[in-house]
Short mmCIF file of C-alpha atoms (C1' of nucleotides) in Angstrom, two decimals:
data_model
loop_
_atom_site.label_atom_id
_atom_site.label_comp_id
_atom_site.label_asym_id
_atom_site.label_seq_id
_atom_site.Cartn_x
_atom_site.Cartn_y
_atom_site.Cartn_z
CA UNK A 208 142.00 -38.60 -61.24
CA UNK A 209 140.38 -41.29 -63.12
CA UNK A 210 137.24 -42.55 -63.56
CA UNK A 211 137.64 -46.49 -62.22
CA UNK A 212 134.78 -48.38 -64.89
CA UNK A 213 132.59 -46.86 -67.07
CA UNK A 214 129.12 -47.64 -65.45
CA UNK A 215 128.23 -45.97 -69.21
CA UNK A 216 124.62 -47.75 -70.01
CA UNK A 217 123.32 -48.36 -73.74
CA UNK A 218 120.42 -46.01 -73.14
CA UNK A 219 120.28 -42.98 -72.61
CA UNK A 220 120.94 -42.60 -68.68
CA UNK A 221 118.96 -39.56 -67.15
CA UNK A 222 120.95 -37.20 -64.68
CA UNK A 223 121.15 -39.50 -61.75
CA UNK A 224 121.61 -36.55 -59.57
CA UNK A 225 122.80 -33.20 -59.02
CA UNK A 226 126.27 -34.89 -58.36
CA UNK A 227 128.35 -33.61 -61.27
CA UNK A 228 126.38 -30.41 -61.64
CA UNK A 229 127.74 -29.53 -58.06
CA UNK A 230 131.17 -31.07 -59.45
CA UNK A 231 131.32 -28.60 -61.56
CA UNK A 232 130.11 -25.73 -60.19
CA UNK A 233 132.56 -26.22 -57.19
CA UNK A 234 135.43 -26.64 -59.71
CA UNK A 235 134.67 -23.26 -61.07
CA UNK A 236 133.98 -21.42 -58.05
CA UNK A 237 137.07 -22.59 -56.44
CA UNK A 238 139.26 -21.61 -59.87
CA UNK A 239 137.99 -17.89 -58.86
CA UNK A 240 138.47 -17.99 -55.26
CA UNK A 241 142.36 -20.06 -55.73
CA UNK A 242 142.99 -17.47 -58.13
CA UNK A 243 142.66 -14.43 -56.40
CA UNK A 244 143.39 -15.73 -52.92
CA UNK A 245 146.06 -18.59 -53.22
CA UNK A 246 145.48 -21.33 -51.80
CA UNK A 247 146.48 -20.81 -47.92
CA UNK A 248 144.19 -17.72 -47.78
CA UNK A 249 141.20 -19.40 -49.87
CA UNK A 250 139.11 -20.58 -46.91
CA UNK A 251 136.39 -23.49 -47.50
CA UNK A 252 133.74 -21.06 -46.95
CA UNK A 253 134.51 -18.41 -49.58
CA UNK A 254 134.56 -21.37 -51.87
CA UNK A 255 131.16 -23.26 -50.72
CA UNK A 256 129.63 -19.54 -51.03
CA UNK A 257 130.90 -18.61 -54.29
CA UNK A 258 130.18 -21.96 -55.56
CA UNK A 259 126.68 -22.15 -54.16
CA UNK A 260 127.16 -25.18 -52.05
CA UNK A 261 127.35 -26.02 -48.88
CA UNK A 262 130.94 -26.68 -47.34
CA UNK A 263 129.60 -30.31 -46.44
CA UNK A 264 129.78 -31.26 -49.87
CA UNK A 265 133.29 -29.91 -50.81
CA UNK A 266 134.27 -32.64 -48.04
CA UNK A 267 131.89 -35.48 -49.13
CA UNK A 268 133.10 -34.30 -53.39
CA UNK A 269 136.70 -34.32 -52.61
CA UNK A 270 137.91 -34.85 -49.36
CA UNK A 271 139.74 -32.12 -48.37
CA UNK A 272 141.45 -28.70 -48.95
CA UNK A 273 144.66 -30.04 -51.17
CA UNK A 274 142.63 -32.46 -52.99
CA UNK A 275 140.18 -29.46 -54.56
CA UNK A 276 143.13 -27.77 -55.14
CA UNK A 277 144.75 -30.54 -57.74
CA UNK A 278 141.24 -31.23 -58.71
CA UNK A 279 140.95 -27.30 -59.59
CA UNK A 280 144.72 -27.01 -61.32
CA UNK A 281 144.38 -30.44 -63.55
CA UNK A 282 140.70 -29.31 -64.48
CA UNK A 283 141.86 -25.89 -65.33
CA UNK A 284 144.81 -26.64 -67.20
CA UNK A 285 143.17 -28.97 -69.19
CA UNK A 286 140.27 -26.68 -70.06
CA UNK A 287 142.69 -23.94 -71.14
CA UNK A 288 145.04 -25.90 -72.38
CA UNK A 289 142.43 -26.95 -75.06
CA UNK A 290 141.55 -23.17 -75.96
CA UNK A 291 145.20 -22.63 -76.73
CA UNK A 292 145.59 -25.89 -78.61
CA UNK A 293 142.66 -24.78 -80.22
CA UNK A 294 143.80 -21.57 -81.40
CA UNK A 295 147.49 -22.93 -82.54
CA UNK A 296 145.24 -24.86 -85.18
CA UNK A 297 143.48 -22.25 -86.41
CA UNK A 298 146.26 -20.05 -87.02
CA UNK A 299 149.20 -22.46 -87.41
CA UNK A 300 147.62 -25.04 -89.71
CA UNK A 301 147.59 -23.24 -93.35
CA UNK A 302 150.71 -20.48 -93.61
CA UNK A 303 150.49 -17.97 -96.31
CA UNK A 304 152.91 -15.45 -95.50
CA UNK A 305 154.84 -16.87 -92.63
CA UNK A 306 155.08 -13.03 -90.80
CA UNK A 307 151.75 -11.84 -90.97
CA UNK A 308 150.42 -15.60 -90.19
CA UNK A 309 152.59 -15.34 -86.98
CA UNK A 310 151.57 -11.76 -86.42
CA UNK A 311 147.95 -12.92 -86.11
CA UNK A 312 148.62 -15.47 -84.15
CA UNK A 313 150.78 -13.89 -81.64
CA UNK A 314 147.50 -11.33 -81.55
CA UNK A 315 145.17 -13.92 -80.58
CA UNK A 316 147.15 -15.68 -78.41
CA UNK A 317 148.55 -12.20 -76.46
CA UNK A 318 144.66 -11.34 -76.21
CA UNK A 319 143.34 -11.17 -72.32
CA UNK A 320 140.64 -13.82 -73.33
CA UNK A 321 138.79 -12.43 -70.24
CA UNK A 322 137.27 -15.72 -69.36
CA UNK A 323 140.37 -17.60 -68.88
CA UNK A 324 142.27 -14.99 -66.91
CA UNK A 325 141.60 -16.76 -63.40
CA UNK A 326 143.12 -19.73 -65.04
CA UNK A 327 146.88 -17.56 -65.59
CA UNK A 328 146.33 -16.20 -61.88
CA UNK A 329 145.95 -19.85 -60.51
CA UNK A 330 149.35 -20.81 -62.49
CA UNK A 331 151.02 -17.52 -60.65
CA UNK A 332 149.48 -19.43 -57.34
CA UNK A 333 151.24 -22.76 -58.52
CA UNK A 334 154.59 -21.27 -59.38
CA UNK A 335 154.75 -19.44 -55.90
CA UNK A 336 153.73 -22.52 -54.20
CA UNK A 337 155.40 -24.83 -55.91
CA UNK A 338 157.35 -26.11 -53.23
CA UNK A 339 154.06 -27.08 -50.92
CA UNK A 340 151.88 -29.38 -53.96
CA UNK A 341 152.60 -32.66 -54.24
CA UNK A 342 155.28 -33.78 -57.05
CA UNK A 343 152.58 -36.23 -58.81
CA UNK A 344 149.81 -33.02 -58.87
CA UNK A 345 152.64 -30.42 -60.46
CA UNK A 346 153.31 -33.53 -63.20
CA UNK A 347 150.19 -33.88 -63.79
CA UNK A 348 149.32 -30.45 -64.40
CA UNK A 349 152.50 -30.03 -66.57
CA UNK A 350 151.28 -33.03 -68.68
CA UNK A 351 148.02 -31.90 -68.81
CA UNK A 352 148.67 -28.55 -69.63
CA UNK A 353 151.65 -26.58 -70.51
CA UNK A 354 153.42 -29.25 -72.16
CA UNK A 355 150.40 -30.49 -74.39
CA UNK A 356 150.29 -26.69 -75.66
CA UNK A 357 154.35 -26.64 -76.56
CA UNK A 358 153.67 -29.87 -77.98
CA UNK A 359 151.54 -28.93 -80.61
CA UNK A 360 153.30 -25.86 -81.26
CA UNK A 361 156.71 -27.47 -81.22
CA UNK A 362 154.71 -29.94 -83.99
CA UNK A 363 153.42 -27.01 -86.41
CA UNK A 364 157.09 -24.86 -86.40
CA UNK A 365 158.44 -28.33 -87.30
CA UNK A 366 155.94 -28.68 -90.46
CA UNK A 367 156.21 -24.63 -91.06
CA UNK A 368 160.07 -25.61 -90.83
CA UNK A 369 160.47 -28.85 -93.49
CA UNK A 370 158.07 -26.46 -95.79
CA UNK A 371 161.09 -23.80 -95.74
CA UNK A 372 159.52 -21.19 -93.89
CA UNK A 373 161.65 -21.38 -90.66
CA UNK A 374 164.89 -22.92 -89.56
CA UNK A 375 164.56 -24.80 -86.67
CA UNK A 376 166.77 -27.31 -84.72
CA UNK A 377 165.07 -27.42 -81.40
CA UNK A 378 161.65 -27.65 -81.97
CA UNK A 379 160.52 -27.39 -78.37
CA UNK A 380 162.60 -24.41 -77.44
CA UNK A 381 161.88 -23.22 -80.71
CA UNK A 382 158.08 -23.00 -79.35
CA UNK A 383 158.87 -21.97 -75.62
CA UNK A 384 160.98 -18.51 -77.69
CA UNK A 385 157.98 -17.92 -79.49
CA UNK A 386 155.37 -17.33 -76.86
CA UNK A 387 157.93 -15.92 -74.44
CA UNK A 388 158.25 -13.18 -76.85
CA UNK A 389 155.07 -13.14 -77.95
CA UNK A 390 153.36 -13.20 -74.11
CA UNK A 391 156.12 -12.85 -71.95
CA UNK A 392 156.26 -9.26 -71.38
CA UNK A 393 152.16 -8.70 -71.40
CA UNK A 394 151.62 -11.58 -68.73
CA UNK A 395 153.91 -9.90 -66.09
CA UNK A 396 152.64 -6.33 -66.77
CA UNK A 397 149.11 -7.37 -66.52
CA UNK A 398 149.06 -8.59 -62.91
CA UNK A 399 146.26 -10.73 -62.10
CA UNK A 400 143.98 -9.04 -65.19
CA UNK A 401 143.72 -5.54 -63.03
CA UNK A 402 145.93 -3.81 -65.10
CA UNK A 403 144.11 -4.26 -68.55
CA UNK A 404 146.80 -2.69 -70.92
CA UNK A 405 145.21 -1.34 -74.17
CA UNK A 406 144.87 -3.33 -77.12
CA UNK A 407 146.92 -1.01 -79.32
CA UNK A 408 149.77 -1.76 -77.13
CA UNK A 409 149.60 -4.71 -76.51
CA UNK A 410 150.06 -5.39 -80.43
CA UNK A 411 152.63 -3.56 -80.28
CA UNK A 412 154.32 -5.82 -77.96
CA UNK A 413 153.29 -8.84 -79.47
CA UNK A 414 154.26 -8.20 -83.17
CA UNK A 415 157.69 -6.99 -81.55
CA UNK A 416 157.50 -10.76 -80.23
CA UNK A 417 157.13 -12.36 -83.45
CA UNK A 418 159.36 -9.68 -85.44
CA UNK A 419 162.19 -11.08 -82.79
CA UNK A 420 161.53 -14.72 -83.13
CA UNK A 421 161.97 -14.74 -86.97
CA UNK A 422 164.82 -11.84 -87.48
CA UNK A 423 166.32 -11.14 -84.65
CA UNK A 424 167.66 -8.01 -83.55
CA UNK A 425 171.51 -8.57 -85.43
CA UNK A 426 172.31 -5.55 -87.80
CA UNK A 427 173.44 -7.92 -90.58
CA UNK A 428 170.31 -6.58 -92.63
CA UNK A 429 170.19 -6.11 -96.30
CA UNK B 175 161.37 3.65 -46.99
CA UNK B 176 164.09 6.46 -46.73
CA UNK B 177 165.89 7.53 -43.73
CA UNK B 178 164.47 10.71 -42.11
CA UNK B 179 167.86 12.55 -41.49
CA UNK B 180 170.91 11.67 -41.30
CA UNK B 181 172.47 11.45 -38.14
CA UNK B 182 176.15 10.94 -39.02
CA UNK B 183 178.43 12.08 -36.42
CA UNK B 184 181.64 13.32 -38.60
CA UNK B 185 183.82 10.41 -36.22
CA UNK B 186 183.20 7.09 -36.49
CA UNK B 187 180.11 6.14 -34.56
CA UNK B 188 180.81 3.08 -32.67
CA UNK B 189 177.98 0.25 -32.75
CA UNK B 190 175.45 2.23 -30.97
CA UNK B 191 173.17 -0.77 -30.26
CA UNK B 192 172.60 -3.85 -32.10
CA UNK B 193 169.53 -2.27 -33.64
CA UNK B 194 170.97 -2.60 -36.96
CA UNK B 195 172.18 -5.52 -36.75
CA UNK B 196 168.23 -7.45 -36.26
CA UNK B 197 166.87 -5.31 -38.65
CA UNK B 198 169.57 -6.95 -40.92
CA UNK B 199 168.67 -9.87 -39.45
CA UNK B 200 165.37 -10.12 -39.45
CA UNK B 201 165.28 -8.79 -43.01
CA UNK B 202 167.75 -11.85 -44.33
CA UNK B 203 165.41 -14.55 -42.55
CA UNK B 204 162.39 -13.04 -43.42
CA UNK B 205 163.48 -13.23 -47.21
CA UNK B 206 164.05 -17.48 -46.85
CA UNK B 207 160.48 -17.73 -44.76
CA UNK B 208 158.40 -15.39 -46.99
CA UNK B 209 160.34 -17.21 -49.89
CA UNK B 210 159.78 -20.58 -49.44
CA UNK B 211 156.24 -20.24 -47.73
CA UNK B 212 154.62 -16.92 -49.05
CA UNK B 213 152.81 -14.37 -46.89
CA UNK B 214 150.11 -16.08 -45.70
CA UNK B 215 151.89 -19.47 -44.70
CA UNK B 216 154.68 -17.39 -42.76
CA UNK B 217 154.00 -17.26 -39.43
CA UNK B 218 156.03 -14.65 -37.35
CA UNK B 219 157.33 -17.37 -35.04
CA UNK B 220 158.73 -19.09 -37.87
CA UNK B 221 160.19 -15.70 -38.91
CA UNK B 222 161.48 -14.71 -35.51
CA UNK B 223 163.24 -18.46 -35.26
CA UNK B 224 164.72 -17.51 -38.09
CA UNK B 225 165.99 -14.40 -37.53
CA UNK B 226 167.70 -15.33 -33.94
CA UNK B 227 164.98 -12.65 -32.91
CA UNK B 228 162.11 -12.88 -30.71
CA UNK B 229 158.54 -11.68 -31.98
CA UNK B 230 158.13 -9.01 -29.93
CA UNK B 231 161.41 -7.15 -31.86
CA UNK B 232 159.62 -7.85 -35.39
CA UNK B 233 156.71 -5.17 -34.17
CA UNK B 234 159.26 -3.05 -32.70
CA UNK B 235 160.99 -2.82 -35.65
CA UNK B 236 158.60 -3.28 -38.40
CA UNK B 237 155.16 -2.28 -36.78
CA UNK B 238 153.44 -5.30 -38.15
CA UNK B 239 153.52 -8.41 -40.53
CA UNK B 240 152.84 -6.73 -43.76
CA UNK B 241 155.31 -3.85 -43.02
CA UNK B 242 157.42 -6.51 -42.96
CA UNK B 243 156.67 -8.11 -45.89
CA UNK B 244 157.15 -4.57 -47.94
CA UNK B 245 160.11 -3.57 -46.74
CA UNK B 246 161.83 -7.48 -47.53
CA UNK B 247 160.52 -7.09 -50.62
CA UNK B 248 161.93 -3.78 -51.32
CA UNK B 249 165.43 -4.74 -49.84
CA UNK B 250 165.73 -7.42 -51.43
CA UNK B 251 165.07 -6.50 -54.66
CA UNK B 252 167.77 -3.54 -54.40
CA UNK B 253 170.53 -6.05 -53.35
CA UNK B 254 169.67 -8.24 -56.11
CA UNK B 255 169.11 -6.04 -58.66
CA UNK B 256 172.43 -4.17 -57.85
CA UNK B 257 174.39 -7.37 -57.87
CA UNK B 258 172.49 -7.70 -61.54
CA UNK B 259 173.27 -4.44 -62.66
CA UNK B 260 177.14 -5.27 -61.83
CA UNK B 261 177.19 -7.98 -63.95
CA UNK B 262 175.50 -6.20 -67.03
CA UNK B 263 178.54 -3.92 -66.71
CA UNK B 264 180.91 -5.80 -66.38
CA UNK B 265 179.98 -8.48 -69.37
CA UNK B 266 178.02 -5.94 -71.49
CA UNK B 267 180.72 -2.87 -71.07
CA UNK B 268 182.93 -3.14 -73.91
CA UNK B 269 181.91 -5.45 -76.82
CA UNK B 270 184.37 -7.59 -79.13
CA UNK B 271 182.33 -9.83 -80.30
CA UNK B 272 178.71 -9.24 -79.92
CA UNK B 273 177.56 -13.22 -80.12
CA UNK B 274 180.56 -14.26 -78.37
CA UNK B 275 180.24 -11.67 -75.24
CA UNK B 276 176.45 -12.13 -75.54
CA UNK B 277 176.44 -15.70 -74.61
CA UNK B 278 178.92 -15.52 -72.31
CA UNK B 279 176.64 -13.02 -70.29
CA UNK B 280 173.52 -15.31 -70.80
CA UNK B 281 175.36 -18.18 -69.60
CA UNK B 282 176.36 -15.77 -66.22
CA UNK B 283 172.82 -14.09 -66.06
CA UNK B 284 171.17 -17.93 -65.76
CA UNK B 285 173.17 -19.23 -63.48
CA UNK B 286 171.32 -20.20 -60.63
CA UNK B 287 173.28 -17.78 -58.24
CA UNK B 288 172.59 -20.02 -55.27
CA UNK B 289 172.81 -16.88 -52.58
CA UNK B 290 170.05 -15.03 -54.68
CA UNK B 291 167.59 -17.94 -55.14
CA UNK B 292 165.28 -16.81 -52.05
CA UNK B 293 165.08 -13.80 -54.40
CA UNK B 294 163.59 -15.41 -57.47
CA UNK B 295 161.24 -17.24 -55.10
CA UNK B 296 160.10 -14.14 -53.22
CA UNK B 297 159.42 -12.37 -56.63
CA UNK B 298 157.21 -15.46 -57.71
CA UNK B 299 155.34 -14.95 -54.54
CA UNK B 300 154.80 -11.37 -55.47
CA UNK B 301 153.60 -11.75 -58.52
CA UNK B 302 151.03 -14.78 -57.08
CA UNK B 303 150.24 -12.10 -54.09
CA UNK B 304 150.20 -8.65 -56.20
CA UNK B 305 146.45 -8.86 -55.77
CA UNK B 306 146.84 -8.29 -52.00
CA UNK B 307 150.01 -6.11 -51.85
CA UNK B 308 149.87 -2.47 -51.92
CA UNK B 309 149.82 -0.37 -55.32
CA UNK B 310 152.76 1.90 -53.65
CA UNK B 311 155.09 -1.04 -52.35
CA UNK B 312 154.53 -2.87 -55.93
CA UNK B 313 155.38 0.24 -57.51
CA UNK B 314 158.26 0.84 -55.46
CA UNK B 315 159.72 -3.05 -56.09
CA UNK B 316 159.43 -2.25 -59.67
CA UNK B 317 161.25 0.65 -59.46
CA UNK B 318 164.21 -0.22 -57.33
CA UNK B 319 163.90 -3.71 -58.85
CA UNK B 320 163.33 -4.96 -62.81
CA UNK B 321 162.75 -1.01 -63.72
CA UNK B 322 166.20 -0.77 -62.83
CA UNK B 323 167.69 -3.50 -64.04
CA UNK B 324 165.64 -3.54 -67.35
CA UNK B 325 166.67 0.05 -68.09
CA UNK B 326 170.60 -0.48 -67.55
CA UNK B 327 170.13 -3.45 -69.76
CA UNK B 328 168.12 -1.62 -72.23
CA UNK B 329 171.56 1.51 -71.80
CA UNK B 330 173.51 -1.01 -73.33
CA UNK B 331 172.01 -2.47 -76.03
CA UNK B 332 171.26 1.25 -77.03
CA UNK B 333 174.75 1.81 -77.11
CA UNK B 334 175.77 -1.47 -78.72
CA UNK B 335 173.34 -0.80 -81.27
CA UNK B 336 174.70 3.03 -82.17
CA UNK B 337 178.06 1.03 -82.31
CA UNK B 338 176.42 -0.85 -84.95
CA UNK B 339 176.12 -4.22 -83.91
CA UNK B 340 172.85 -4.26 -83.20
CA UNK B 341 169.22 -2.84 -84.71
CA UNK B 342 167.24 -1.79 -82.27
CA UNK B 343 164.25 0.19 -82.36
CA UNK B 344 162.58 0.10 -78.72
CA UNK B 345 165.24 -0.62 -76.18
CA UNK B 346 163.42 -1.60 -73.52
CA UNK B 347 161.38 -4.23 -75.39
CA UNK B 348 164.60 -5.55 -76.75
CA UNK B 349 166.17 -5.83 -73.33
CA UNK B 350 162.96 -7.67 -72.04
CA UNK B 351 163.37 -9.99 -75.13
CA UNK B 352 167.27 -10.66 -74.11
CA UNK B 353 166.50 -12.06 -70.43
CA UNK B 354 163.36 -13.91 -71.63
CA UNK B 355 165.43 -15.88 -74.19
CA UNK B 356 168.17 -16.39 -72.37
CA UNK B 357 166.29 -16.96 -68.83
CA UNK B 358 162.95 -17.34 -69.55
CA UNK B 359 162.37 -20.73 -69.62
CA UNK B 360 164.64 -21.61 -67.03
CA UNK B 361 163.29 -19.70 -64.14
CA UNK B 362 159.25 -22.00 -64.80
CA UNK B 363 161.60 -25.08 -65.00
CA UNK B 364 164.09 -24.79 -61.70
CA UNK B 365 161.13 -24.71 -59.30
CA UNK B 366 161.86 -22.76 -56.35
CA UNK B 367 165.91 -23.90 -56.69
CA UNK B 368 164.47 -27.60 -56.25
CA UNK B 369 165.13 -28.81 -59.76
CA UNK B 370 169.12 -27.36 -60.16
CA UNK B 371 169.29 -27.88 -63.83
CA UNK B 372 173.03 -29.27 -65.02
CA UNK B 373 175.19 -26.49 -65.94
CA UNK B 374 175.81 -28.05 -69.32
CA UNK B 375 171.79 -27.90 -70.08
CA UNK B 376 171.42 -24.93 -68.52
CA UNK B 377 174.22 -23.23 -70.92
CA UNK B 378 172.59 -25.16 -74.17
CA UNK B 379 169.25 -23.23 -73.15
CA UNK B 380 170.93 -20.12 -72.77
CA UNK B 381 173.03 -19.97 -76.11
CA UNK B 382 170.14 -20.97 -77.85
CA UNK B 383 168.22 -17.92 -76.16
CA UNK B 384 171.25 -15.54 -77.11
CA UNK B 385 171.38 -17.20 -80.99
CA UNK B 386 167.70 -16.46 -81.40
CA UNK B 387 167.75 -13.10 -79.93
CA UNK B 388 170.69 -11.89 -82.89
CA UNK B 389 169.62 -13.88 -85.72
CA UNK B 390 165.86 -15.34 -85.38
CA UNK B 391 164.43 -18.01 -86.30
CA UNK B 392 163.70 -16.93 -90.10
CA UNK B 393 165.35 -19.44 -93.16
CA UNK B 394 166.27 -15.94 -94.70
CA UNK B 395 170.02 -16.94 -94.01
CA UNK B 396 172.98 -16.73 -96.43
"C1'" DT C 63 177.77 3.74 -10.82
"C1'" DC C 64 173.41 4.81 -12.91
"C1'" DC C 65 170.36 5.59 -16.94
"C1'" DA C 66 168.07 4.54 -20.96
"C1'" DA C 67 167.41 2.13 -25.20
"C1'" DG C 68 166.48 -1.94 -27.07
"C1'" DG C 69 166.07 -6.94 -26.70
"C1'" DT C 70 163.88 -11.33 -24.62
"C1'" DA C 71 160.59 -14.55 -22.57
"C1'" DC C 72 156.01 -15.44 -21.57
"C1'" DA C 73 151.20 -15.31 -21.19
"C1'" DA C 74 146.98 -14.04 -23.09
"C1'" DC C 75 143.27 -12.52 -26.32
"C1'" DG C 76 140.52 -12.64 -30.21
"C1'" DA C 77 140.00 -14.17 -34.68
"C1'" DT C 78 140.11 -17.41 -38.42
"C1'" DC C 79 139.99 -21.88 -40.23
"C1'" DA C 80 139.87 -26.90 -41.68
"C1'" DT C 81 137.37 -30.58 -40.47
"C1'" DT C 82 133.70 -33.53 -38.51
"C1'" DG C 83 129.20 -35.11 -36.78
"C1'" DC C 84 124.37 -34.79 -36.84
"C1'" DA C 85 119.73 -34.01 -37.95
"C1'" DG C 86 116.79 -32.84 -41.53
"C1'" DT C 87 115.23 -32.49 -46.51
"C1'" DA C 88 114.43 -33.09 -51.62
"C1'" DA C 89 114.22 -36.22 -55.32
"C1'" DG C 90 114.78 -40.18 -57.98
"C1'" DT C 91 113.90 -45.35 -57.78
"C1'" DA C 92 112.20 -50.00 -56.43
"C1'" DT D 274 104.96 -46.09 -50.24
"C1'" DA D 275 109.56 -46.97 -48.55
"C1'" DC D 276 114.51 -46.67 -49.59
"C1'" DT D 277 118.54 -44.55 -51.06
"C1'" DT D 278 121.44 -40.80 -52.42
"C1'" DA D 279 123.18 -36.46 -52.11
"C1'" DC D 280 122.79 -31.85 -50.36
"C1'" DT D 281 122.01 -28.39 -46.57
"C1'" DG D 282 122.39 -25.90 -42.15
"C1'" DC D 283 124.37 -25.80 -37.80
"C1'" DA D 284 127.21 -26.48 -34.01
"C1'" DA D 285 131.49 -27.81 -32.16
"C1'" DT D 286 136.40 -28.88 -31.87
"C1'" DG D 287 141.13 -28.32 -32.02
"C1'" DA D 288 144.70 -25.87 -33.98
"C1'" DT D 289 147.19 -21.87 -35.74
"C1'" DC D 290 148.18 -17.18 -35.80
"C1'" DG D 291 148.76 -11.96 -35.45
"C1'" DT D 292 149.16 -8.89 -32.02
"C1'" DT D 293 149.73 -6.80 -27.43
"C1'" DG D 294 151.08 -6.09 -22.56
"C1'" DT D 295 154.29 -6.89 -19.02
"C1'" DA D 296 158.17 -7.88 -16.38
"C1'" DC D 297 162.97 -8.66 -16.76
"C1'" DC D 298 167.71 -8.53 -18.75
"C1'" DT D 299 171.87 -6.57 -21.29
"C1'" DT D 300 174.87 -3.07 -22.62
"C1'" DG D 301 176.92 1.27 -24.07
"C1'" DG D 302 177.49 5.94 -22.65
"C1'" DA D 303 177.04 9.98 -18.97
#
DNA sequence: TCCAAGGTACAACGATCATTGCAGTAAGTA
DNA sequence: TACTTACTGCAATGATCGTTGTACCTTGGA
């Protein structure tokens, strides 16, 4: 999980080995092959071939089966994790108009973002299995991933609040509405990526998200 | 799927065999196996066990594993779905006053429902599995399942809205919006009925779901 | 009493799979 | 050049599992 010392040398040190590269390319690899197979019916050798590696190394690299698997959801989350946090920046940090800044947003953030859509099917594996990963692996991926992202959203409706834009008195569940309505609809109806759903609707759906989260659907109007 | 014909004798038929009775069986154990392990990790043994039913009845019956798997799926999505539809009726049938009944339905509709929590974690598995499940038995969850359910929902609010409590421009949407707020959270944070959630949390996360579904989260008050 | 439908126990087959050991190889380093 | 490190290919092992065939039992109705 973490690195014991930093063996980190003044100079420059030169790529002692293919180590990490294979590191990496097995973390990948088996993000695609967990994410469309789960994790029971992911077998080593789908993941050593789509990984280019042999199935030797997975063992020397990580141990075992489970162990890839946390290695694969903490590495994940974290990589996606910083997208998103990424993106909440961009289009949280400065609000002009506080509906069509949140109607851009929930855009972006509703977008299929193609490269991390293995990343959303692995999460589908984790909630179904759940009950089979260790308690320490689902904490850390929660830390790591999900609740960094509410976090900093949580952080910006606060500001956007205090500047008069919003009222908000749960600042977390205040963040948890918004990209439930936002992305809560389109991630159910576009199972595992195969259904694409056209972009037209689906900003349809997501300004409908952030219309909800800021009026409401009461008729006390006007 | 459907029964061929029927063969109803106008007298009572007496308990012709215990036929019935496994397939009832077999579909009720089935449900807790495929729930807690998913399709892959349940092995028919375990199922059989289960069931008070040996193997050889589950091909009898079923034909093979994933027949199985559909037709649990499909049953117990009706059951559930009716029991949901019963309580949209009965807490969303005549309206006094719409906050008041609203959040007393949210606070019903996210109750764990102990007897239907194999449910929630069989749908989890689904949408983990859809990849592998076929397009006609995912189709035909939908529609006996959360089409259902989303359009009686969606019946009401129409109706509440004419009544002119409510603005509502795309029913459906708005009725996806309702059990996301008031559920939506709650279902990623009880893990597979591991994590219960106390009742009095559980109803704070729910009124604040049904508060921001009528009025938003917009300063635009008074 | 006898029949037939449906259930059970049991053994077996073939397939898949995680995991390990071993022998060999490529490449950086002393 | 010799040593070390990490990767590869291959074979083997032990376990699990879906599925089938078979012989036997139970029970409700003719």
């Amino acid at each position: 999980m973490s690195r014991g010392q930093d063996s980190a040398d003044p100079k420059e040190r030169p790529p002692r080995s293919t180590r990490v590269d294979k590191r990496r390319a097995l973390l990948d690899g088996a993000l695609l092959v967990f994410a469309e197979d789960g994790y029971t019916r992911a077998s080593i050798d789908t993941i050593a071939r789509r990984a280019g590696v042999s199935t030797r190394t997975i063992y020397n690299q990580f141990g075992d089966k489970a162990a890839l698997f946390e290695a694969v959801i903490v590495d994940s989350a974290r990589r996606t994790a910083d997208e998103q946090i990424a993106t909440v920046r961009r289009y949280l940090g400065k609000i002009v108009d506080i509906e069509d800044d949140l109607i851009e947003f929930g855009r972006v953030w509703a977008s299929p973002a193609p490269e991390h859509a293995p990343h959303f099917a692995l999460v589908r594996q984790i909630h179904a299995d759940a009950g089979h990963i260790a308690e320490t692996t689902l904490r850390a991926w929660q830390e790591v991933g999900p609740l960094r992202v509410r976090k900093e959203i949580a952080e910006h409706l606060s500001r956007i609040a205090t500047a008069g834009h919003l009222t908000v008195t749960d600042a977390d569940l205040a963040a948890v509405h918004l990209v439930q309505l936002i992305a809560g609809d389109i991630t159910t109806r576009t199972y595992h990526g195969a259904i694409p759903l056209p972009v037209a609707e689906l900003h349809r759906l997501s300004d409908a998200g952030v219309r909800a989260f800021l009026h409401g659907h009461i008729s006390a109007r006007h």
